[in-house]
Amino acid sequence: MKNRLFAFFCLLLLLNSCAKNENSNQIVVSFSKEISENAIDGRLLLMLSTNDEKEPRFQISGGLDTQLVFGMDVDGLKPGDEIVFNDSVFGFPYASLKKVPPGEYNVQALLHTYETFNLSTGHTVKLPMDNGEGQQWNRSPGNLYSEPFKITIDENGIQNLSVTMDKVVPPIEEAEDTEWIKHIKIKSEKLSEFWGRDMYLGAHVLLPKGFEEHPEAKYPLMVFHGHFPNDFGGFRTSPPDPNTKPEYSARFDVDGYNIIQQQEAYDFYKRWNEPDFPRFLIIEIQHPTPYYDDSYAVNSASQGPYGDAITHELIPYIEKEFRGMGEGWSRFLYGGSTGGWEALAVQVKYPEEYNGCFAACPDPIDFRAYCLTNIYEDKNAYYYESDHKKLEVPSHRDYLGHVQSTVRESNHLELVLGTKSRSGQQWDIWEATYSPQGNDGYPERIWDKMTGEINPTVAEYWRENFDLKHILERDWDKLGEDLKGKIHIYCGDMDNYYLNNAVYLMEDFLENTTDPYYEGEVLYGDRAEHCWNGDPELPNHITRMRYNSMYVPKIMERIAKSAPKDADLTSWRYK
């Protein structure tokens, strides 16, 4: 009898111990009524950091230096409501709070606020509206957050800890016009209809020398695609500030890179004013969506008709306001990474509206090489197929092949930052752009975000609508003549995100085109990382700042070869 009682008592202790271990951590998060009296929807994030250099919200990434983040959706959260983070809440890089090692941490909470959109498709969705920052969850105006403070986690976990968000990210001031750079914003009727509310497109416009002095001149247009620009970048009318303190760039392993950037911007200003430099309009577009800092410049089931809005609303408006030619032969596209994909995609989707694209290190342009995944043949995006070995697929490397992160890790971080493709990060925006719209109004998953299992039905939709190599091969008999001489692609053969693999596949197709031959170019940089853009002589950390001038000679060749007989080739060539 005593043995049975002793065994029963031990069992109770064991069960009690297991129960505690299941939820050994309890952190309560709320926000004060002093910052808002309204109920708020959004993504609530709890962050822990062992690094004192910055606030935890600025230290979350997919790299080796990332700190800790845990997240959950909240609907109708009111002031004073207490949300509990326990061991069941998913996190990154630790999946659960119970896996966080003992130690001293800075703790911080942030609420990434969502708004409700009643789409023209009949769906109602909740998404983060861009507020002038370019869809950055850690600094988006209107988001609530707390000041970080230190805690100590011991072997018993975290109990009786409360975090109160009592601060709001302030608004961002809009850039002001200068003699050279103008800023425009227009309401897009196409996008407003889709989103069920007023939606806007913007652009920063760099004017050519002599714009005011030559009212008779009309100008070709160069469209520089890329991530959300706060202002027109890389243009400076004065030499580097002699009082600037040099800063080291870990990305490029270069000392004083901030001073080099200032010098490059000033050098471009001087080139822009040289007597023989062609006079163009250059624009950088602001088109953030509720999913990302940039729409990818194409029509999309879940993001709406951004391609049509940019090409048929924004571009004509800019050309009218600033005396652009307003004809397809006079428009050119270029950019790197996201901008590289956009330059090529826009050229393919609107072949007669533009006269050439220069696509550097483009995002995957053949989904057989969706980085290191073939979405049509692979069954899982996170692990290589094997009967007896579990090996993760890398997502980022350096030029020597050293891996810093994997596809699973990158996607799990996104899942913490936002469900339903709402993280505002890279894999989710590809999904938001390329996927069909689901029954709930959000993009359908290309793969299960937890397991990596690929959905072949969604993959087929991607192929037919956004796989640029497949589209070109499928439709070359219709597109070839309009794209001849217009496609230029550049990529480093050690691209950090393995983007060169898709470029190889695209090159194989392009070099075998006939009736017509594509008459463009595809070039590679030896051991060059992301964003090599076509200059074999200078290092990448320099050439990435020369997009606005490095393709000009090739653009001029293209104009001379392809402009209509009655085209204006003189009014904009003044000294």
Coordinates of C-alpha atoms in Angstrom, one line a residue:
M1 CA 0.0 0.0 0.0
K2 CA 2.8 2.4 0.9
N3 CA 4.5 1.6 -2.3
R4 CA 1.4 2.4 -4.3
L5 CA 0.9 5.7 -2.4
F6 CA 4.5 6.6 -3.0
A7 CA 4.2 5.8 -6.7
F8 CA 1.0 7.9 -6.9
F9 CA 2.7 10.8 -5.1
C10 CA 5.6 10.6 -7.5
L11 CA 3.2 10.6 -10.5
L12 CA 1.5 13.7 -9.2
L13 CA 4.9 15.5 -8.8
L14 CA 5.8 14.4 -12.4
L15 CA 2.5 15.6 -13.9
N16 CA 2.8 18.9 -12.0
S17 CA 6.3 19.3 -13.2
C18 CA 5.3 18.7 -16.8
A19 CA 2.4 21.2 -16.5
K20 CA 4.9 23.8 -15.3
N21 CA 7.3 23.0 -18.1
E22 CA 4.6 23.3 -20.7
N23 CA 4.0 27.0 -19.7
S24 CA 7.0 28.0 -17.6
N25 CA 6.9 31.5 -19.0
Q26 CA 4.2 34.1 -18.7
I27 CA 4.7 37.7 -20.1
V28 CA 1.7 40.0 -20.1
V29 CA 1.6 42.8 -22.7
S30 CA -0.9 45.7 -22.9
F31 CA -1.1 49.3 -24.1
S32 CA -2.1 52.3 -22.1
K33 CA -5.1 54.5 -22.8
E34 CA -2.9 57.6 -22.9
I35 CA -1.7 56.6 -26.3
S36 CA -5.0 55.3 -27.7
E37 CA -8.5 54.8 -26.5
N38 CA -9.5 52.8 -29.6
A39 CA -9.6 49.1 -30.1
I40 CA -6.8 48.0 -32.5
D41 CA -6.2 45.1 -34.8
G42 CA -2.6 44.0 -35.7
R43 CA 0.4 41.8 -35.1
L44 CA 1.7 41.9 -31.5
L45 CA 5.4 41.3 -31.2
L46 CA 7.5 40.5 -28.1
M47 CA 11.2 40.9 -28.5
L48 CA 14.2 39.9 -26.4
S49 CA 17.8 40.9 -27.0
T50 CA 21.2 40.3 -25.4
N51 CA 22.7 43.2 -27.4
D52 CA 22.6 46.7 -25.9
E53 CA 23.6 48.6 -29.1
K54 CA 20.1 49.1 -30.4
E55 CA 16.5 48.6 -29.4
P56 CA 15.4 45.0 -29.8
R57 CA 12.9 46.1 -32.6
F58 CA 15.9 47.1 -34.8
Q59 CA 17.8 43.8 -34.3
I60 CA 15.4 41.3 -35.8
S61 CA 16.7 39.7 -39.0
G62 CA 17.3 36.3 -40.7
G63 CA 21.0 36.6 -40.2
L64 CA 23.4 35.2 -37.6
D65 CA 23.2 38.4 -35.5
T66 CA 19.4 38.2 -35.1
Q67 CA 17.8 38.6 -31.7
L68 CA 14.6 37.0 -30.5
V69 CA 11.0 37.7 -31.5
F70 CA 7.6 36.1 -30.7
G71 CA 4.3 37.1 -32.3
M72 CA 0.5 36.7 -32.3
D73 CA -2.5 38.3 -34.1
V74 CA -4.8 40.5 -32.0
D75 CA -8.3 41.7 -33.0
G76 CA -10.0 44.5 -31.3
L77 CA -7.3 44.9 -28.6
K78 CA -8.4 47.6 -26.2
P79 CA -6.4 49.8 -23.7
G80 CA -5.7 47.7 -20.6
D81 CA -6.4 44.4 -22.3
E82 CA -3.8 41.9 -21.2
I83 CA -2.3 39.6 -23.8
V84 CA -0.3 36.7 -22.4
F85 CA 2.8 35.4 -24.2
N86 CA 3.5 31.8 -22.9
D87 CA 5.4 28.8 -24.2
S88 CA 2.8 28.1 -26.8
V89 CA 3.4 31.3 -28.8
F90 CA 5.6 30.7 -31.9
G91 CA 8.9 32.6 -32.1
F92 CA 12.2 33.0 -33.9
P93 CA 15.0 31.8 -33.7
Y94 CA 13.6 29.9 -30.7
A95 CA 10.3 28.4 -31.5
S96 CA 9.1 28.7 -27.9
L97 CA 9.9 30.9 -24.9
K98 CA 10.8 27.7 -23.0
K99 CA 13.8 27.3 -25.3
V100 CA 15.3 30.7 -24.4
P101 CA 18.5 30.3 -22.5
P102 CA 18.9 31.8 -19.0
G103 CA 20.6 35.2 -19.0
E104 CA 20.1 39.0 -19.1
Y105 CA 17.9 40.4 -21.8
N106 CA 16.4 43.6 -23.0
V107 CA 12.6 43.1 -23.5
Q108 CA 10.4 45.2 -25.8
A109 CA 6.9 44.9 -27.2
L110 CA 5.5 46.4 -30.4
L111 CA 2.0 46.4 -32.0
H112 CA 2.1 46.5 -35.8
T113 CA -1.3 48.0 -36.5
Y114 CA -3.7 46.7 -39.2
E115 CA -6.5 48.5 -41.1
T116 CA -9.6 46.9 -42.6
F117 CA -9.9 46.9 -46.4
N118 CA -13.1 46.0 -48.3
L119 CA -11.8 44.8 -51.6
S120 CA -13.6 45.0 -54.9
T121 CA -13.3 41.2 -55.0
G122 CA -15.9 41.1 -52.2
H123 CA -13.3 40.1 -49.6
T124 CA -12.6 41.9 -46.3
V125 CA -8.9 41.8 -45.2
K126 CA -6.9 43.3 -42.4
L127 CA -3.5 44.6 -43.4
P128 CA -0.8 47.2 -42.4
M129 CA -1.3 50.4 -44.4
D130 CA 2.0 52.0 -45.3
N131 CA 2.4 55.3 -43.5
G132 CA 5.2 56.9 -45.5
E133 CA 8.0 54.6 -44.2
G134 CA 7.9 52.0 -46.9
Q135 CA 6.3 49.1 -44.9
Q136 CA 8.8 48.8 -42.1
W137 CA 7.1 47.2 -39.1
N138 CA 9.7 48.4 -36.6
R139 CA 9.3 52.1 -37.5
S140 CA 5.9 52.5 -39.1
P141 CA 4.1 55.6 -37.9
G142 CA 1.2 54.8 -35.7
N143 CA 2.6 51.6 -34.4
L144 CA 2.6 51.2 -30.6
Y145 CA 5.7 50.1 -28.7
S146 CA 7.4 50.1 -25.3
E147 CA 10.8 51.3 -24.1
P148 CA 13.1 48.4 -23.6
F149 CA 14.1 47.3 -20.1
K150 CA 16.3 44.6 -18.7
I151 CA 15.1 41.3 -17.2
T152 CA 16.9 38.3 -16.0
I153 CA 15.8 34.8 -17.1
D154 CA 16.8 32.0 -14.8
E155 CA 16.2 28.2 -15.0
N156 CA 12.6 28.7 -13.9
G157 CA 11.7 30.9 -16.8
I158 CA 9.8 34.2 -16.7
Q159 CA 6.8 34.8 -14.4
N160 CA 4.9 37.9 -13.3
L161 CA 6.4 40.1 -16.0
S162 CA 4.3 42.9 -17.5
V163 CA 5.2 45.0 -20.5
T164 CA 3.1 48.2 -21.3
M165 CA 3.3 49.9 -24.7
D166 CA 3.1 53.6 -24.0
K167 CA 4.7 55.1 -27.0
V168 CA 3.6 55.7 -30.7
V169 CA 6.0 55.9 -33.7
P170 CA 5.7 59.5 -34.9
P171 CA 4.8 60.6 -38.5
I172 CA 7.4 60.9 -41.1
E173 CA 8.0 64.3 -42.8
E174 CA 7.7 64.2 -46.6
A175 CA 10.7 65.1 -48.8
E176 CA 10.7 68.7 -50.0
D177 CA 11.2 69.9 -53.6
T178 CA 14.6 71.3 -54.6
E179 CA 15.9 72.9 -57.8
W180 CA 16.7 69.5 -59.2
I181 CA 14.4 67.1 -57.5
K182 CA 10.6 67.3 -57.6
H183 CA 8.1 65.1 -55.7
I184 CA 4.7 64.1 -56.9
K185 CA 1.8 62.1 -55.6
I186 CA -1.4 61.2 -57.4
K187 CA -4.5 59.3 -56.5
S188 CA -4.8 56.1 -58.6
E189 CA -8.3 55.4 -59.7
K190 CA -7.5 51.9 -60.6
L191 CA -6.0 51.1 -57.2
S192 CA -8.6 53.0 -55.3
E193 CA -11.3 50.9 -56.9
F194 CA -9.6 47.6 -56.1
W195 CA -8.8 48.5 -52.4
G196 CA -12.1 50.2 -51.6
R197 CA -10.4 53.4 -50.4
D198 CA -8.2 56.1 -51.8
M199 CA -4.8 54.8 -52.8
Y200 CA -1.9 56.8 -54.1
L201 CA 1.3 56.5 -56.2
G202 CA 4.3 58.8 -55.9
A203 CA 7.6 59.5 -57.5
H204 CA 10.8 61.5 -57.1
V205 CA 11.7 63.2 -60.4
L206 CA 15.3 64.3 -61.2
L207 CA 15.2 67.1 -63.7
P208 CA 17.9 67.5 -66.4
K209 CA 20.2 70.5 -66.5
G210 CA 18.6 73.4 -68.4
F211 CA 15.0 72.2 -67.8
E212 CA 13.7 75.7 -67.1
E213 CA 15.9 77.3 -69.8
H214 CA 14.7 75.0 -72.5
P215 CA 10.9 74.9 -72.6
E216 CA 11.0 73.6 -76.1
A217 CA 12.7 70.4 -75.1
K218 CA 10.9 67.1 -74.4
Y219 CA 12.8 64.3 -72.7
P220 CA 13.2 60.6 -72.7
L221 CA 12.3 58.9 -69.4
M222 CA 14.5 56.5 -67.3
V223 CA 12.5 54.5 -64.7
F224 CA 14.7 53.4 -61.8
H225 CA 12.9 50.5 -60.1
G226 CA 13.7 49.3 -56.6
H227 CA 12.7 49.3 -53.0
F228 CA 10.8 52.2 -51.4
P229 CA 12.8 55.4 -51.8
N230 CA 12.4 58.1 -49.2
D231 CA 13.8 60.6 -51.7
F232 CA 15.8 60.5 -54.9
G233 CA 19.0 58.8 -53.9
G234 CA 22.6 59.2 -55.0
F235 CA 22.4 62.9 -56.1
R236 CA 24.3 65.5 -54.1
T237 CA 25.1 69.1 -55.2
S238 CA 28.0 69.6 -52.8
P239 CA 31.2 67.6 -52.0
P240 CA 31.4 65.3 -49.0
D241 CA 31.0 67.0 -45.6
P242 CA 34.6 67.2 -44.2
N243 CA 33.2 66.8 -40.7
T244 CA 31.6 63.5 -41.5
K245 CA 32.8 60.7 -39.3
P246 CA 33.9 57.6 -41.3
E247 CA 31.7 54.6 -40.9
Y248 CA 32.6 51.0 -41.6
S249 CA 30.4 48.9 -43.9
A250 CA 30.4 45.3 -42.7
R251 CA 28.5 44.3 -45.9
F252 CA 31.3 45.4 -48.2
D253 CA 34.2 45.3 -45.7
V254 CA 35.0 49.0 -46.5
D255 CA 36.0 51.7 -44.1
G256 CA 34.4 55.2 -44.6
Y257 CA 31.7 53.9 -46.9
N258 CA 29.4 56.7 -45.9
I259 CA 31.9 59.2 -47.2
I260 CA 32.3 57.2 -50.4
Q261 CA 28.6 57.4 -50.9
Q262 CA 28.6 61.1 -50.5
Q263 CA 31.4 61.4 -53.1
E264 CA 29.7 59.1 -55.6
A265 CA 26.5 61.2 -55.2
Y266 CA 28.4 64.4 -55.9
D267 CA 30.3 62.8 -58.8
F268 CA 26.9 61.9 -60.3
Y269 CA 25.7 65.5 -60.0
K270 CA 28.8 66.6 -61.9
R271 CA 28.3 64.0 -64.6
W272 CA 24.6 65.1 -64.8
N273 CA 25.8 68.6 -65.6
E274 CA 28.5 67.8 -68.2
P275 CA 27.9 69.4 -71.6
D276 CA 27.7 66.2 -73.5
F277 CA 25.6 64.2 -71.0
P278 CA 22.2 63.4 -72.5
R279 CA 19.3 65.1 -70.9
F280 CA 16.8 62.7 -69.4
L281 CA 14.1 62.6 -66.8
I282 CA 14.9 60.0 -64.1
I283 CA 12.2 58.8 -61.7
E284 CA 12.1 56.6 -58.6
I285 CA 8.6 55.4 -57.9
Q286 CA 6.9 55.1 -54.5
H287 CA 4.4 52.3 -54.7
P288 CA 4.3 50.5 -51.3
T289 CA 1.4 48.2 -50.8
P290 CA -0.2 46.8 -47.6
Y291 CA 2.0 43.8 -48.2
Y292 CA 5.5 45.3 -48.9
D293 CA 7.6 48.4 -49.5
D294 CA 7.0 48.0 -53.2
S295 CA 4.2 46.4 -55.4
Y296 CA 6.5 44.6 -57.9
A297 CA 5.0 46.9 -60.5
V298 CA 2.7 44.2 -62.0
N299 CA -1.0 43.4 -61.8
S300 CA -1.7 41.0 -59.0
A301 CA -4.7 39.1 -57.6
S302 CA -4.1 40.1 -54.0
Q303 CA -2.4 43.5 -54.5
G304 CA -4.4 44.9 -57.4
P305 CA -3.6 46.5 -60.8
Y306 CA -0.3 48.1 -59.9
G307 CA 1.2 47.4 -63.3
D308 CA -1.6 49.2 -65.1
A309 CA -1.7 52.0 -62.5
I310 CA 2.0 52.7 -62.9
T311 CA 2.2 52.4 -66.7
H312 CA -1.1 54.0 -67.7
E313 CA -1.7 56.5 -64.8
L314 CA 1.6 57.5 -63.1
I315 CA 4.0 57.5 -66.1
P316 CA 1.7 59.6 -68.4
Y317 CA 1.1 62.0 -65.5
I318 CA 4.8 62.5 -65.0
E319 CA 5.5 62.9 -68.7
K320 CA 2.8 65.5 -69.0
E321 CA 4.0 67.5 -66.0
F322 CA 7.7 67.4 -66.9
R323 CA 7.6 67.4 -70.7
G324 CA 8.4 63.8 -71.3
M325 CA 8.2 62.4 -74.8
G326 CA 5.3 60.2 -73.8
E327 CA 6.2 57.4 -76.3
G328 CA 7.3 53.9 -75.8
W329 CA 10.6 54.3 -77.7
S330 CA 11.7 57.0 -75.2
R331 CA 11.1 55.0 -72.0
F332 CA 13.7 52.8 -70.3
L333 CA 13.7 50.6 -67.2
Y334 CA 16.5 49.5 -64.9
G335 CA 17.1 48.4 -61.3
G336 CA 18.6 45.7 -59.2
S337 CA 17.3 42.8 -57.1
T338 CA 13.5 43.6 -56.7
G339 CA 14.1 46.4 -59.2
G340 CA 15.8 44.1 -61.5
W341 CA 12.9 41.7 -61.6
E342 CA 10.5 44.7 -62.0
A343 CA 12.5 46.1 -64.9
L344 CA 12.3 42.8 -66.8
A345 CA 8.7 42.0 -65.8
V346 CA 7.4 45.4 -66.8
Q347 CA 9.2 45.1 -70.1
V348 CA 7.7 41.7 -70.7
K349 CA 4.2 42.6 -69.6
Y350 CA 4.2 46.0 -71.5
P351 CA 6.5 45.2 -74.4
E352 CA 5.5 48.2 -76.6
E353 CA 5.4 50.8 -73.7
Y354 CA 9.1 50.6 -73.0
N355 CA 12.2 50.4 -75.2
G356 CA 14.7 48.5 -73.0
C357 CA 15.3 47.0 -69.6
F358 CA 18.5 46.6 -67.7
A359 CA 17.9 44.0 -65.0
A360 CA 20.6 43.6 -62.4
C361 CA 20.6 40.6 -60.0
P362 CA 16.9 40.1 -60.6
D363 CA 14.7 38.2 -58.2
P364 CA 14.0 34.7 -59.5
I365 CA 13.1 35.0 -63.2
D366 CA 12.6 31.2 -63.7
F367 CA 10.8 29.4 -60.9
R368 CA 12.7 26.2 -61.7
A369 CA 15.4 28.1 -59.8
Y370 CA 13.3 29.9 -57.2
C371 CA 16.6 30.5 -55.4
L372 CA 17.5 26.9 -54.7
T373 CA 14.0 25.4 -55.1
N374 CA 12.3 24.1 -58.2
I375 CA 8.7 24.8 -57.3
Y376 CA 7.4 22.5 -60.1
E377 CA 9.4 19.4 -59.2
D378 CA 10.5 19.6 -55.6
K379 CA 8.0 18.5 -52.9
N380 CA 9.5 20.5 -50.1
A381 CA 11.1 23.9 -50.1
Y382 CA 12.9 23.6 -46.7
Y383 CA 14.7 20.2 -47.0
Y384 CA 16.4 18.3 -49.8
E385 CA 14.8 15.1 -50.7
S386 CA 16.5 12.1 -49.0
D387 CA 15.4 8.8 -47.5
H388 CA 17.8 8.9 -44.6
K389 CA 19.3 12.4 -44.2
K390 CA 17.7 15.8 -43.3
L391 CA 19.5 18.6 -44.9
E392 CA 18.1 22.2 -45.0
V393 CA 18.1 24.3 -48.1
P394 CA 20.2 27.5 -47.7
S395 CA 18.8 30.9 -48.4
H396 CA 21.9 33.2 -48.0
R397 CA 25.6 32.8 -48.6
D398 CA 28.7 35.0 -49.0
Y399 CA 31.0 35.0 -52.0
L400 CA 32.9 32.1 -50.6
G401 CA 29.8 30.0 -50.1
H402 CA 29.5 30.4 -46.4
V403 CA 25.8 30.0 -45.4
Q404 CA 24.2 32.4 -43.0
S405 CA 20.5 31.3 -43.1
T406 CA 18.2 28.7 -44.5
V407 CA 14.8 28.9 -46.4
R408 CA 13.1 27.4 -43.3
E409 CA 14.6 29.9 -41.0
S410 CA 13.7 32.8 -43.2
N411 CA 10.1 31.7 -43.6
H412 CA 9.7 31.0 -39.9
L413 CA 10.8 34.5 -39.1
E414 CA 8.2 35.8 -41.5
L415 CA 5.5 33.6 -39.9
V416 CA 6.4 35.2 -36.5
L417 CA 6.2 38.7 -38.0
G418 CA 2.9 38.1 -39.7
T419 CA 0.4 35.4 -40.8
K420 CA -1.4 35.3 -44.1
S421 CA 1.6 36.7 -46.1
R422 CA 1.6 39.9 -43.9
S423 CA 5.1 39.9 -42.6
G424 CA 6.3 42.6 -45.1
Q425 CA 9.3 40.4 -45.9
Q426 CA 10.8 38.9 -49.0
W427 CA 9.1 35.4 -49.3
D428 CA 5.7 36.8 -48.4
I429 CA 5.8 39.6 -51.0
W430 CA 6.6 37.0 -53.7
E431 CA 3.6 35.1 -52.5
A432 CA 1.4 38.2 -52.3
T433 CA 2.4 39.1 -55.9
Y434 CA 2.4 35.8 -57.6
S435 CA -0.3 33.7 -55.9
P436 CA -4.0 33.5 -56.6
Q437 CA -6.3 35.1 -54.1
G438 CA -7.6 32.6 -51.5
N439 CA -11.2 32.3 -50.3
D440 CA -10.3 34.5 -47.3
G441 CA -9.0 37.3 -49.5
Y442 CA -5.4 36.7 -48.7
P443 CA -2.8 35.2 -51.1
E444 CA -2.7 31.4 -51.3
R445 CA 0.4 29.8 -49.9
I446 CA 3.0 28.5 -52.4
W447 CA 4.0 26.1 -49.5
D448 CA 3.0 25.4 -46.0
K449 CA 4.8 28.0 -43.9
M450 CA 5.6 25.6 -41.1
T451 CA 6.6 22.5 -43.0
G452 CA 7.7 23.7 -46.5
E453 CA 5.4 21.4 -48.4
I454 CA 4.8 22.9 -51.8
N455 CA 1.3 23.3 -53.3
P456 CA 1.5 22.2 -56.9
T457 CA -1.7 24.0 -57.9
V458 CA -0.4 27.3 -56.7
A459 CA 2.9 26.6 -58.4
E460 CA 1.1 26.1 -61.7
Y461 CA -0.6 29.5 -61.3
W462 CA 2.8 31.1 -60.7
R463 CA 4.2 29.5 -63.8
E464 CA 1.5 30.7 -66.1
N465 CA 1.3 34.3 -64.8
F466 CA 4.7 35.3 -63.3
D467 CA 7.5 32.9 -64.4
L468 CA 9.2 35.3 -66.8
K469 CA 11.3 32.7 -68.6
H470 CA 8.2 30.4 -69.1
I471 CA 6.1 33.4 -70.3
L472 CA 8.8 34.4 -72.8
E473 CA 9.3 30.8 -74.1
R474 CA 5.5 30.3 -74.3
D475 CA 4.8 33.6 -76.1
W476 CA 8.0 34.3 -78.0
D477 CA 6.1 34.1 -81.3
K478 CA 3.9 37.0 -80.1
L479 CA 6.5 38.9 -78.0
G480 CA 9.7 38.4 -79.8
E481 CA 9.6 41.3 -82.3
D482 CA 8.5 43.8 -79.6
L483 CA 11.3 42.6 -77.2
K484 CA 14.2 42.3 -79.7
G485 CA 17.2 44.3 -78.5
K486 CA 15.5 45.3 -75.2
I487 CA 16.5 42.6 -72.7
H488 CA 19.8 43.1 -70.7
I489 CA 20.5 41.0 -67.6
Y490 CA 23.4 41.2 -65.2
C491 CA 24.2 39.0 -62.2
G492 CA 27.1 37.9 -60.0
D493 CA 27.9 34.2 -60.2
M494 CA 28.1 34.2 -56.4
D495 CA 24.9 36.1 -55.8
N496 CA 24.0 35.9 -52.1
Y497 CA 20.5 34.6 -52.7
Y498 CA 21.5 32.2 -55.5
L499 CA 19.7 34.4 -58.1
N500 CA 22.3 33.6 -60.8
N501 CA 20.8 30.1 -61.1
A502 CA 17.6 31.4 -62.7
V503 CA 19.6 33.8 -64.9
Y504 CA 21.5 30.8 -66.3
L505 CA 18.2 29.2 -67.3
M506 CA 17.0 32.4 -68.8
E507 CA 20.2 32.8 -70.8
D508 CA 19.8 29.3 -72.2
F509 CA 16.5 30.2 -73.6
L510 CA 17.4 33.7 -74.9
E511 CA 20.5 32.5 -76.7
N512 CA 18.5 29.9 -78.5
T513 CA 15.7 32.3 -79.6
T514 CA 15.1 32.5 -83.4
D515 CA 12.6 34.5 -85.5
P516 CA 13.8 36.8 -84.0
Y517 CA 17.0 36.3 -82.0
Y518 CA 16.6 38.4 -78.8
E519 CA 19.6 40.7 -79.6
G520 CA 20.3 41.6 -76.0
E521 CA 22.9 40.6 -73.5
V522 CA 23.4 38.5 -70.3
L523 CA 26.6 39.1 -68.3
Y524 CA 28.0 37.6 -65.1
G525 CA 30.4 39.0 -62.5
D526 CA 33.1 36.6 -61.4
R527 CA 32.7 35.9 -57.6
A528 CA 30.4 38.9 -57.5
E529 CA 27.7 39.0 -54.8
H530 CA 24.2 40.6 -54.9
C531 CA 23.7 43.3 -56.8
W532 CA 26.3 43.1 -59.5
N533 CA 25.1 45.2 -62.3
G534 CA 27.4 44.8 -65.3
D535 CA 30.7 46.6 -64.7
P536 CA 33.6 44.1 -64.7
E537 CA 36.2 46.7 -63.7
L538 CA 34.9 48.3 -60.5
P539 CA 33.9 46.7 -57.3
N540 CA 30.2 46.1 -56.5
H541 CA 30.1 48.6 -53.6
I542 CA 30.9 51.3 -56.2
T543 CA 28.8 50.2 -59.2
R544 CA 25.7 49.8 -57.1
M545 CA 25.7 53.6 -56.8
R546 CA 26.0 54.2 -60.5
Y547 CA 22.7 52.9 -61.9
N548 CA 21.7 56.3 -63.1
S549 CA 24.6 56.8 -65.4
M550 CA 26.1 53.4 -66.2
Y551 CA 23.5 52.3 -68.7
V552 CA 23.2 55.7 -70.5
P553 CA 25.6 54.7 -73.4
K554 CA 23.6 51.6 -74.1
I555 CA 20.4 53.5 -73.9
M556 CA 21.7 56.1 -76.4
E557 CA 22.7 53.2 -78.7
R558 CA 19.2 51.8 -78.4
I559 CA 17.6 55.1 -79.2
A560 CA 19.7 55.7 -82.3
K561 CA 18.9 52.2 -83.5
S562 CA 15.2 52.0 -82.7
A563 CA 13.6 55.5 -82.6
P564 CA 11.0 56.2 -85.3
K565 CA 12.0 58.3 -88.3
D566 CA 10.0 61.3 -87.1
A567 CA 11.3 61.1 -83.5
D568 CA 12.6 64.1 -81.7
L569 CA 16.3 63.3 -81.2
T570 CA 17.6 66.9 -80.9
S571 CA 15.6 69.1 -78.5
W572 CA 16.9 67.3 -75.5
R573 CA 20.5 67.1 -76.6
Y574 CA 21.3 70.7 -75.9
K575 CA 24.7 71.6 -74.3

